[in-house]
Amino acid sequence: MHGYSHQHDHHHHLGQAEVLDLDAVVHRARLDDIVELVAAALHRPPRTIVDIGSGTGTGTVALARRFVDAELIAVDNDPRMLERVRNAAAEAGAATRIRTMEADLDDRWPDVGDVDLIWAALSLHHIADPDRLFRSARSALTSGGLLAAVEMDGLPRFLPDDIGLGRPGLESRCHALASGNGWNEHPNWTEYLHRAGFEVLEERRVDIDLDPAPDGTVEYATLMLERMRTGIGDRLDPDDRATLDRLLDPGDPAALRHRRDLSVRGSRTVWTARPTPSPTMEGSER
Ligand SMILES: C[S@@+](CC[C@H](N)C(=O)[O-])C[C@H]1O[C@@H](n2cnc3c(N)ncnc32)[C@H](O)[C@@H]1O
């Protein structure tokens, strides 16, 4: 039993790192837009940045490129993710400015010192006690410091409604089942930020509609639909399951890898927030 769950976990995380890297390739342009939005909200270029729940370092590296004098710390509780961050940092020529720190954010706020920018992308919804995390984040920020959070509003879509195969709306039906599984759900962080003593400067929805599909889309869509097949496949009706299998079968002419009708659609929400001026926050803790 233990052996099984360990192995399962291992595979899940390998898949997760690949999904994150493909997500980075596909959304590169949008991520740069979001980083610009954050840059515009800062009073001065940040000297210290912490990326909480860094994953493979997508955000860390994008921030290092944009803020060329900043020192960055990527925090994650998964050492395999952090190894990827170090590789990505070296590839980007930023190895001397990017540190990694293995820490469980559910235990306590990591020992990163004072920071000018806290970046949390697609990670806050994993945190068990976000109120506590936001309070700690607030006390870690220097004056004039900023917190930037990003979340995905639902799963990305790759297929048109009618793919000329099976009943139209397959992807919507998959997503409906997946959201029942809790995938990707996140609350609106604005309320939480207020409670923790932040002023929310902006809560902005960034729409994503990449057509023609950028490089990496076939691989990204394939991984996502494979996960769908594993996660909710047995709850799809048999016709939908058969269609999904055809999309994933490399030998099938209708498979994702042979299609010309893929795009990437979705949206992300970005919050930028800074500590409210009042110095005494009840319940503030590190
Ligand atoms: C969906 S990934 C997002 C990665 C990255 N920020 C990005 O935008 O691509 C979420 C990351 O949060 C990390 N994470 C989840 N819970 C955590 C915790 N309690 N402490 C530290 N990291 C955590 C996971 O290991 C994973 O790498």
Short mmCIF file of N, CA and C in Angstrom, two decimals, residues 48-217:
data_model
loop_
_atom_site.label_atom_id
_atom_site.label_comp_id
_atom_site.label_asym_id
_atom_site.label_seq_id
_atom_site.Cartn_x
_atom_site.Cartn_y
_atom_site.Cartn_z
N THR A 48 15.04 42.08 -3.94
CA THR A 48 14.87 40.70 -3.49
C THR A 48 13.47 40.20 -3.85
N ILE A 49 13.44 39.00 -4.39
CA ILE A 49 12.17 38.42 -4.84
C ILE A 49 12.08 36.99 -4.32
N VAL A 50 10.92 36.62 -3.81
CA VAL A 50 10.72 35.21 -3.46
C VAL A 50 9.55 34.67 -4.27
N ASP A 51 9.75 33.51 -4.85
CA ASP A 51 8.73 32.84 -5.65
C ASP A 51 8.23 31.65 -4.84
N ILE A 52 7.02 31.74 -4.29
CA ILE A 52 6.56 30.67 -3.41
C ILE A 52 5.73 29.65 -4.19
N GLY A 53 6.12 28.39 -4.02
CA GLY A 53 5.55 27.32 -4.83
C GLY A 53 6.03 27.47 -6.25
N SER A 54 7.37 27.55 -6.38
CA SER A 54 8.00 27.93 -7.66
C SER A 54 7.81 26.89 -8.75
N GLY A 55 7.50 25.65 -8.39
CA GLY A 55 7.47 24.60 -9.41
C GLY A 55 8.82 24.52 -10.09
N THR A 56 8.80 24.43 -11.42
CA THR A 56 10.04 24.26 -12.17
C THR A 56 10.77 25.59 -12.42
N GLY A 57 10.20 26.69 -11.94
CA GLY A 57 10.91 27.97 -12.02
C GLY A 57 10.48 28.88 -13.15
N THR A 58 9.31 28.59 -13.71
CA THR A 58 8.78 29.44 -14.79
C THR A 58 8.76 30.92 -14.40
N GLY A 59 8.15 31.18 -13.26
CA GLY A 59 8.03 32.57 -12.80
C GLY A 59 9.38 33.11 -12.35
N THR A 60 10.13 32.29 -11.62
CA THR A 60 11.43 32.74 -11.11
C THR A 60 12.29 33.26 -12.26
N VAL A 61 12.36 32.48 -13.33
CA VAL A 61 13.24 32.86 -14.44
C VAL A 61 12.69 34.08 -15.20
N ALA A 62 11.37 34.12 -15.39
CA ALA A 62 10.78 35.28 -16.07
C ALA A 62 11.06 36.55 -15.27
N LEU A 63 10.97 36.45 -13.94
CA LEU A 63 11.24 37.62 -13.09
C LEU A 63 12.71 37.99 -13.13
N ALA A 64 13.57 36.97 -13.16
CA ALA A 64 15.02 37.24 -13.21
C ALA A 64 15.39 37.96 -14.51
N ARG A 65 14.72 37.59 -15.59
CA ARG A 65 14.98 38.26 -16.88
C ARG A 65 14.52 39.70 -16.84
N ARG A 66 13.38 39.93 -16.20
CA ARG A 66 12.80 41.28 -16.20
C ARG A 66 13.53 42.19 -15.21
N PHE A 67 13.89 41.63 -14.04
CA PHE A 67 14.54 42.44 -12.99
C PHE A 67 15.98 41.98 -12.88
N VAL A 68 16.84 42.58 -13.69
CA VAL A 68 18.18 42.01 -13.91
C VAL A 68 19.12 42.21 -12.72
N ASP A 69 18.73 43.07 -11.76
CA ASP A 69 19.59 43.26 -10.59
C ASP A 69 19.06 42.53 -9.36
N ALA A 70 17.97 41.84 -9.50
CA ALA A 70 17.34 41.22 -8.32
C ALA A 70 17.99 39.89 -7.95
N GLU A 71 17.96 39.62 -6.64
CA GLU A 71 18.31 38.30 -6.12
C GLU A 71 16.99 37.56 -5.90
N LEU A 72 16.94 36.31 -6.33
CA LEU A 72 15.67 35.59 -6.24
C LEU A 72 15.81 34.30 -5.45
N ILE A 73 14.74 33.97 -4.72
CA ILE A 73 14.69 32.69 -4.00
C ILE A 73 13.45 31.94 -4.46
N ALA A 74 13.67 30.73 -4.95
CA ALA A 74 12.55 29.87 -5.35
C ALA A 74 12.28 28.90 -4.21
N VAL A 75 11.06 28.92 -3.69
CA VAL A 75 10.69 28.05 -2.57
C VAL A 75 9.69 27.01 -3.05
N ASP A 76 9.97 25.77 -2.75
CA ASP A 76 9.03 24.69 -3.06
C ASP A 76 9.29 23.56 -2.08
N ASN A 77 8.28 22.71 -1.88
CA ASN A 77 8.52 21.58 -0.96
C ASN A 77 8.93 20.32 -1.72
N ASP A 78 9.08 20.45 -3.03
CA ASP A 78 9.44 19.29 -3.84
C ASP A 78 10.85 19.47 -4.41
N PRO A 79 11.81 18.70 -3.88
CA PRO A 79 13.20 18.90 -4.31
C PRO A 79 13.41 18.66 -5.80
N ARG A 80 12.56 17.81 -6.40
CA ARG A 80 12.73 17.56 -7.85
C ARG A 80 12.36 18.80 -8.65
N MET A 81 11.40 19.54 -8.15
CA MET A 81 11.05 20.81 -8.80
C MET A 81 12.24 21.78 -8.70
N LEU A 82 12.82 21.81 -7.51
CA LEU A 82 13.91 22.78 -7.28
C LEU A 82 15.14 22.46 -8.12
N GLU A 83 15.36 21.18 -8.36
CA GLU A 83 16.47 20.81 -9.23
C GLU A 83 16.24 21.40 -10.63
N ARG A 84 15.01 21.34 -11.07
CA ARG A 84 14.68 21.93 -12.38
C ARG A 84 14.85 23.44 -12.37
N VAL A 85 14.53 24.06 -11.24
CA VAL A 85 14.72 25.51 -11.14
C VAL A 85 16.20 25.84 -11.34
N ARG A 86 17.06 25.06 -10.67
CA ARG A 86 18.51 25.34 -10.79
C ARG A 86 18.99 25.17 -12.23
N ASN A 87 18.49 24.15 -12.90
CA ASN A 87 18.86 23.98 -14.31
C ASN A 87 18.37 25.14 -15.17
N ALA A 88 17.12 25.53 -14.92
CA ALA A 88 16.54 26.63 -15.70
C ALA A 88 17.31 27.93 -15.44
N ALA A 89 17.72 28.12 -14.18
CA ALA A 89 18.47 29.33 -13.81
C ALA A 89 19.80 29.36 -14.55
N ALA A 90 20.47 28.21 -14.59
CA ALA A 90 21.76 28.14 -15.29
C ALA A 90 21.56 28.41 -16.78
N GLU A 91 20.54 27.81 -17.36
CA GLU A 91 20.27 28.02 -18.78
C GLU A 91 20.00 29.48 -19.10
N ALA A 92 19.35 30.16 -18.18
CA ALA A 92 19.02 31.57 -18.39
C ALA A 92 20.18 32.48 -18.03
N GLY A 93 21.31 31.90 -17.60
CA GLY A 93 22.46 32.71 -17.21
C GLY A 93 22.22 33.46 -15.92
N ALA A 94 21.34 32.94 -15.06
CA ALA A 94 20.99 33.65 -13.83
C ALA A 94 21.29 32.81 -12.58
N ALA A 95 22.17 31.83 -12.74
CA ALA A 95 22.44 30.89 -11.64
C ALA A 95 22.96 31.59 -10.39
N THR A 96 23.70 32.66 -10.55
CA THR A 96 24.27 33.32 -9.38
C THR A 96 23.23 34.15 -8.63
N ARG A 97 22.12 34.46 -9.30
CA ARG A 97 21.11 35.32 -8.66
C ARG A 97 19.91 34.52 -8.14
N ILE A 98 19.80 33.26 -8.57
CA ILE A 98 18.65 32.46 -8.17
C ILE A 98 19.07 31.37 -7.18
N ARG A 99 18.49 31.42 -6.00
CA ARG A 99 18.71 30.39 -4.98
C ARG A 99 17.46 29.55 -4.88
N THR A 100 17.60 28.31 -4.43
CA THR A 100 16.42 27.50 -4.19
C THR A 100 16.36 27.16 -2.71
N MET A 101 15.16 27.02 -2.21
CA MET A 101 14.97 26.69 -0.80
C MET A 101 13.84 25.67 -0.67
N GLU A 102 14.20 24.51 -0.13
CA GLU A 102 13.18 23.49 0.07
C GLU A 102 12.47 23.77 1.38
N ALA A 103 11.19 24.04 1.31
CA ALA A 103 10.44 24.34 2.52
C ALA A 103 8.96 24.04 2.29
N ASP A 104 8.32 23.58 3.33
CA ASP A 104 6.89 23.34 3.27
C ASP A 104 6.16 24.58 3.78
N LEU A 105 5.46 25.24 2.89
CA LEU A 105 4.77 26.48 3.27
C LEU A 105 3.63 26.23 4.24
N ASP A 106 3.22 24.98 4.37
CA ASP A 106 2.19 24.65 5.35
C ASP A 106 2.76 24.56 6.77
N ASP A 107 4.08 24.38 6.88
CA ASP A 107 4.72 24.36 8.21
C ASP A 107 4.81 25.77 8.76
N ARG A 108 5.55 26.58 8.04
CA ARG A 108 5.71 27.98 8.44
C ARG A 108 6.33 28.75 7.29
N TRP A 109 6.30 30.06 7.42
CA TRP A 109 6.89 30.92 6.39
C TRP A 109 8.39 30.64 6.31
N PRO A 110 8.94 30.45 5.11
CA PRO A 110 10.36 30.12 4.99
C PRO A 110 11.25 31.30 5.37
N ASP A 111 12.45 30.97 5.76
CA ASP A 111 13.37 31.97 6.27
C ASP A 111 14.07 32.70 5.12
N VAL A 112 13.33 33.57 4.46
CA VAL A 112 13.86 34.24 3.28
C VAL A 112 14.30 35.68 3.55
N GLY A 113 14.11 36.14 4.79
CA GLY A 113 14.45 37.52 5.09
C GLY A 113 13.41 38.47 4.53
N ASP A 114 13.75 39.77 4.49
CA ASP A 114 12.82 40.75 3.95
C ASP A 114 12.87 40.74 2.43
N VAL A 115 11.73 40.86 1.83
CA VAL A 115 11.69 40.81 0.36
C VAL A 115 10.87 41.97 -0.22
N ASP A 116 11.24 42.36 -1.43
CA ASP A 116 10.53 43.45 -2.11
C ASP A 116 9.36 42.96 -2.94
N LEU A 117 9.45 41.71 -3.36
CA LEU A 117 8.37 41.17 -4.19
C LEU A 117 8.14 39.70 -3.85
N ILE A 118 6.90 39.38 -3.55
CA ILE A 118 6.51 37.98 -3.35
C ILE A 118 5.64 37.59 -4.55
N TRP A 119 6.04 36.53 -5.21
CA TRP A 119 5.32 36.04 -6.40
C TRP A 119 4.77 34.65 -6.06
N ALA A 120 3.49 34.45 -6.31
CA ALA A 120 2.87 33.15 -6.04
C ALA A 120 1.97 32.80 -7.22
N ALA A 121 2.45 31.95 -8.10
CA ALA A 121 1.68 31.62 -9.30
C ALA A 121 1.20 30.18 -9.26
N LEU A 122 -0.09 30.01 -9.38
CA LEU A 122 -0.72 28.68 -9.43
C LEU A 122 -0.35 27.84 -8.21
N SER A 123 -0.03 28.50 -7.11
CA SER A 123 0.43 27.76 -5.94
C SER A 123 -0.43 28.00 -4.70
N LEU A 124 -1.07 29.17 -4.61
CA LEU A 124 -1.78 29.49 -3.37
C LEU A 124 -2.92 28.52 -3.09
N HIS A 125 -3.54 28.00 -4.16
CA HIS A 125 -4.67 27.09 -3.92
C HIS A 125 -4.23 25.76 -3.31
N HIS A 126 -2.91 25.52 -3.26
CA HIS A 126 -2.40 24.31 -2.61
C HIS A 126 -2.23 24.50 -1.10
N ILE A 127 -2.24 25.73 -0.64
CA ILE A 127 -1.87 26.02 0.75
C ILE A 127 -3.03 25.75 1.70
N ALA A 128 -2.72 25.05 2.79
CA ALA A 128 -3.77 24.62 3.71
C ALA A 128 -4.41 25.80 4.46
N ASP A 129 -3.57 26.74 4.89
CA ASP A 129 -4.08 27.87 5.66
C ASP A 129 -3.63 29.18 5.01
N PRO A 130 -4.33 29.58 3.94
CA PRO A 130 -3.89 30.77 3.20
C PRO A 130 -3.92 32.05 4.05
N ASP A 131 -4.86 32.15 5.00
CA ASP A 131 -4.90 33.35 5.84
C ASP A 131 -3.57 33.54 6.57
N ARG A 132 -3.09 32.44 7.13
CA ARG A 132 -1.81 32.52 7.86
C ARG A 132 -0.67 32.86 6.90
N LEU A 133 -0.70 32.24 5.73
CA LEU A 133 0.36 32.51 4.75
C LEU A 133 0.38 33.99 4.36
N PHE A 134 -0.80 34.56 4.11
CA PHE A 134 -0.86 35.97 3.70
C PHE A 134 -0.36 36.89 4.83
N ARG A 135 -0.69 36.53 6.07
CA ARG A 135 -0.20 37.37 7.18
C ARG A 135 1.31 37.32 7.26
N SER A 136 1.87 36.12 7.10
CA SER A 136 3.33 35.99 7.12
C SER A 136 3.95 36.75 5.95
N ALA A 137 3.32 36.63 4.79
CA ALA A 137 3.83 37.30 3.60
C ALA A 137 3.88 38.81 3.84
N ARG A 138 2.81 39.29 4.47
CA ARG A 138 2.74 40.72 4.72
C ARG A 138 3.91 41.17 5.60
N SER A 139 4.20 40.40 6.64
CA SER A 139 5.29 40.84 7.51
C SER A 139 6.67 40.67 6.87
N ALA A 140 6.76 39.86 5.83
CA ALA A 140 8.06 39.66 5.17
C ALA A 140 8.36 40.77 4.17
N LEU A 141 7.34 41.54 3.78
CA LEU A 141 7.55 42.55 2.74
C LEU A 141 8.21 43.81 3.28
N THR A 142 9.15 44.35 2.53
CA THR A 142 9.75 45.63 2.85
C THR A 142 8.71 46.72 2.60
N SER A 143 8.95 47.92 3.09
CA SER A 143 7.97 48.97 2.81
C SER A 143 8.07 49.29 1.32
N GLY A 144 6.93 49.44 0.70
CA GLY A 144 6.89 49.59 -0.76
C GLY A 144 6.89 48.25 -1.47
N GLY A 145 6.92 47.17 -0.68
CA GLY A 145 6.94 45.83 -1.28
C GLY A 145 5.58 45.43 -1.85
N LEU A 146 5.61 44.40 -2.66
CA LEU A 146 4.41 44.00 -3.40
C LEU A 146 4.24 42.49 -3.38
N LEU A 147 3.00 42.06 -3.29
CA LEU A 147 2.68 40.65 -3.47
C LEU A 147 1.92 40.50 -4.79
N ALA A 148 2.34 39.53 -5.58
CA ALA A 148 1.66 39.26 -6.85
C ALA A 148 1.23 37.81 -6.86
N ALA A 149 -0.05 37.59 -7.07
CA ALA A 149 -0.57 36.22 -7.11
C ALA A 149 -1.22 35.98 -8.47
N VAL A 150 -1.07 34.77 -8.96
CA VAL A 150 -1.68 34.39 -10.24
C VAL A 150 -2.38 33.05 -10.04
N GLU A 151 -3.56 32.93 -10.59
CA GLU A 151 -4.24 31.63 -10.61
C GLU A 151 -4.85 31.39 -11.98
N MET A 152 -5.04 30.13 -12.30
CA MET A 152 -5.68 29.73 -13.54
C MET A 152 -7.18 29.64 -13.27
N ASP A 153 -7.98 30.26 -14.13
CA ASP A 153 -9.43 30.18 -13.94
C ASP A 153 -9.96 28.99 -14.74
N GLY A 154 -9.83 27.83 -14.19
CA GLY A 154 -10.26 26.64 -14.92
C GLY A 154 -9.14 26.09 -15.78
N LEU A 155 -9.39 24.96 -16.36
CA LEU A 155 -8.37 24.29 -17.16
C LEU A 155 -8.30 24.90 -18.56
N PRO A 156 -7.13 24.89 -19.17
CA PRO A 156 -7.04 25.42 -20.53
C PRO A 156 -7.78 24.52 -21.53
N ARG A 157 -8.26 25.12 -22.59
CA ARG A 157 -8.96 24.38 -23.64
C ARG A 157 -8.15 24.37 -24.92
N PHE A 158 -8.19 23.27 -25.59
CA PHE A 158 -7.37 23.11 -26.80
C PHE A 158 -8.19 22.81 -28.05
N LEU A 159 -9.40 22.30 -27.85
CA LEU A 159 -10.17 21.77 -28.98
C LEU A 159 -11.37 22.65 -29.30
N PRO A 160 -11.77 22.68 -30.58
CA PRO A 160 -13.05 23.32 -30.89
C PRO A 160 -14.19 22.47 -30.34
N ASP A 161 -15.37 23.07 -30.26
CA ASP A 161 -16.51 22.36 -29.71
C ASP A 161 -16.79 21.09 -30.53
N ASP A 162 -16.75 21.24 -31.85
CA ASP A 162 -17.03 20.10 -32.73
C ASP A 162 -15.73 19.67 -33.40
N ILE A 163 -15.24 18.54 -33.01
CA ILE A 163 -13.96 18.09 -33.56
C ILE A 163 -14.17 17.10 -34.72
N GLY A 164 -15.43 16.96 -35.15
CA GLY A 164 -15.72 16.07 -36.27
C GLY A 164 -15.65 14.60 -35.90
N LEU A 165 -15.78 14.39 -34.61
CA LEU A 165 -15.59 13.04 -34.07
C LEU A 165 -16.45 12.97 -32.82
N GLY A 166 -17.29 11.97 -32.72
CA GLY A 166 -18.14 11.85 -31.52
C GLY A 166 -19.10 13.02 -31.37
N ARG A 167 -19.64 13.17 -30.18
CA ARG A 167 -20.61 14.22 -29.90
C ARG A 167 -19.88 15.52 -29.57
N PRO A 168 -20.33 16.66 -30.15
CA PRO A 168 -19.66 17.93 -29.82
C PRO A 168 -19.64 18.19 -28.31
N GLY A 169 -18.64 18.94 -27.85
CA GLY A 169 -18.59 19.35 -26.45
C GLY A 169 -17.81 18.42 -25.54
N LEU A 170 -16.99 17.55 -26.13
CA LEU A 170 -16.24 16.59 -25.31
C LEU A 170 -15.38 17.28 -24.24
N GLU A 171 -14.66 18.33 -24.67
CA GLU A 171 -13.76 18.98 -23.72
C GLU A 171 -14.54 19.61 -22.56
N SER A 172 -15.69 20.21 -22.86
CA SER A 172 -16.51 20.79 -21.79
C SER A 172 -16.98 19.72 -20.81
N ARG A 173 -17.37 18.59 -21.35
CA ARG A 173 -17.84 17.52 -20.44
C ARG A 173 -16.68 17.00 -19.58
N CYS A 174 -15.50 16.90 -20.18
CA CYS A 174 -14.33 16.48 -19.39
C CYS A 174 -14.07 17.49 -18.27
N HIS A 175 -14.11 18.77 -18.62
CA HIS A 175 -13.82 19.80 -17.62
C HIS A 175 -14.84 19.81 -16.50
N ALA A 176 -16.10 19.59 -16.86
CA ALA A 176 -17.15 19.57 -15.84
C ALA A 176 -16.87 18.46 -14.82
N LEU A 177 -16.47 17.30 -15.31
CA LEU A 177 -16.15 16.19 -14.39
C LEU A 177 -14.90 16.51 -13.58
N ALA A 178 -13.91 17.11 -14.25
CA ALA A 178 -12.64 17.41 -13.56
C ALA A 178 -12.85 18.44 -12.47
N SER A 179 -13.70 19.43 -12.71
CA SER A 179 -13.87 20.45 -11.68
C SER A 179 -14.61 19.86 -10.49
N GLY A 180 -15.44 18.87 -10.73
CA GLY A 180 -16.03 18.12 -9.61
C GLY A 180 -14.96 17.45 -8.77
N ASN A 181 -13.83 17.15 -9.39
CA ASN A 181 -12.69 16.55 -8.69
C ASN A 181 -11.83 17.59 -7.97
N GLY A 182 -12.21 18.84 -8.08
CA GLY A 182 -11.47 19.90 -7.39
C GLY A 182 -10.24 20.39 -8.14
N TRP A 183 -10.04 19.99 -9.36
CA TRP A 183 -8.85 20.44 -10.08
C TRP A 183 -8.88 21.93 -10.32
N ASN A 184 -7.82 22.57 -9.95
CA ASN A 184 -7.63 23.97 -10.32
C ASN A 184 -8.53 24.99 -9.65
N GLU A 185 -9.35 24.56 -8.71
CA GLU A 185 -10.24 25.54 -8.13
C GLU A 185 -9.48 26.44 -7.17
N HIS A 186 -9.86 27.69 -7.17
CA HIS A 186 -9.23 28.63 -6.23
C HIS A 186 -10.27 29.64 -5.83
N PRO A 187 -10.19 30.15 -4.58
CA PRO A 187 -11.12 31.20 -4.18
C PRO A 187 -10.65 32.53 -4.77
N ASN A 188 -11.49 33.54 -4.63
CA ASN A 188 -11.02 34.88 -4.97
C ASN A 188 -10.16 35.37 -3.80
N TRP A 189 -8.88 35.65 -4.10
CA TRP A 189 -7.94 35.97 -3.01
C TRP A 189 -8.13 37.37 -2.46
N THR A 190 -8.96 38.19 -3.10
CA THR A 190 -9.10 39.58 -2.65
C THR A 190 -9.54 39.67 -1.18
N GLU A 191 -10.56 38.88 -0.82
CA GLU A 191 -11.03 38.88 0.56
C GLU A 191 -9.92 38.48 1.54
N TYR A 192 -9.21 37.46 1.19
CA TYR A 192 -8.11 36.97 2.03
C TYR A 192 -7.04 38.05 2.21
N LEU A 193 -6.73 38.71 1.10
CA LEU A 193 -5.69 39.74 1.15
C LEU A 193 -6.12 40.87 2.06
N HIS A 194 -7.37 41.29 1.95
CA HIS A 194 -7.87 42.34 2.84
C HIS A 194 -7.76 41.91 4.30
N ARG A 195 -8.21 40.71 4.57
CA ARG A 195 -8.16 40.20 5.96
C ARG A 195 -6.76 40.20 6.52
N ALA A 196 -5.77 39.95 5.66
CA ALA A 196 -4.39 39.86 6.14
C ALA A 196 -3.71 41.22 6.18
N GLY A 197 -4.43 42.28 5.83
CA GLY A 197 -3.85 43.61 5.92
C GLY A 197 -3.18 44.08 4.64
N PHE A 198 -3.70 43.63 3.53
CA PHE A 198 -3.21 44.10 2.23
C PHE A 198 -4.23 45.03 1.59
N GLU A 199 -3.71 45.96 0.83
CA GLU A 199 -4.54 46.73 -0.08
C GLU A 199 -4.38 46.09 -1.45
N VAL A 200 -5.51 45.73 -2.05
CA VAL A 200 -5.44 45.11 -3.37
C VAL A 200 -5.40 46.20 -4.43
N LEU A 201 -4.29 46.28 -5.14
CA LEU A 201 -4.15 47.32 -6.16
C LEU A 201 -4.92 46.94 -7.41
N GLU A 202 -4.88 45.67 -7.71
CA GLU A 202 -5.53 45.24 -8.93
C GLU A 202 -5.91 43.77 -8.84
N GLU A 203 -7.10 43.46 -9.34
CA GLU A 203 -7.50 42.07 -9.53
C GLU A 203 -7.89 42.01 -10.99
N ARG A 204 -7.04 41.44 -11.80
CA ARG A 204 -7.26 41.53 -13.23
C ARG A 204 -7.32 40.15 -13.88
N ARG A 205 -8.30 39.99 -14.75
CA ARG A 205 -8.42 38.77 -15.52
C ARG A 205 -7.67 38.93 -16.83
N VAL A 206 -6.77 38.01 -17.09
CA VAL A 206 -6.00 38.04 -18.33
C VAL A 206 -6.53 36.92 -19.22
N ASP A 207 -7.14 37.31 -20.34
CA ASP A 207 -7.69 36.29 -21.24
C ASP A 207 -6.61 35.73 -22.14
N ILE A 208 -6.72 34.44 -22.36
CA ILE A 208 -5.73 33.76 -23.19
C ILE A 208 -6.45 33.13 -24.37
N ASP A 209 -6.01 33.46 -25.57
CA ASP A 209 -6.60 32.88 -26.78
C ASP A 209 -5.50 32.81 -27.82
N LEU A 210 -4.80 31.72 -27.84
CA LEU A 210 -3.63 31.58 -28.70
C LEU A 210 -4.00 30.74 -29.91
N ASP A 211 -4.19 31.41 -31.04
CA ASP A 211 -4.62 30.76 -32.27
C ASP A 211 -3.98 31.53 -33.42
N PRO A 212 -3.08 30.98 -34.18
CA PRO A 212 -2.66 29.57 -34.18
C PRO A 212 -1.96 29.15 -32.90
N ALA A 213 -2.03 27.88 -32.63
CA ALA A 213 -1.45 27.34 -31.41
C ALA A 213 0.07 27.50 -31.42
N PRO A 214 0.64 27.97 -30.32
CA PRO A 214 2.10 28.11 -30.25
C PRO A 214 2.81 26.75 -30.18
N ASP A 215 4.12 26.78 -30.38
CA ASP A 215 4.92 25.56 -30.22
C ASP A 215 4.64 24.94 -28.86
N GLY A 216 4.63 23.65 -28.81
CA GLY A 216 4.44 22.97 -27.53
C GLY A 216 2.99 22.62 -27.25
N THR A 217 2.07 23.16 -28.07
CA THR A 217 0.65 22.95 -27.78
C THR A 217 0.25 21.48 -27.88
#
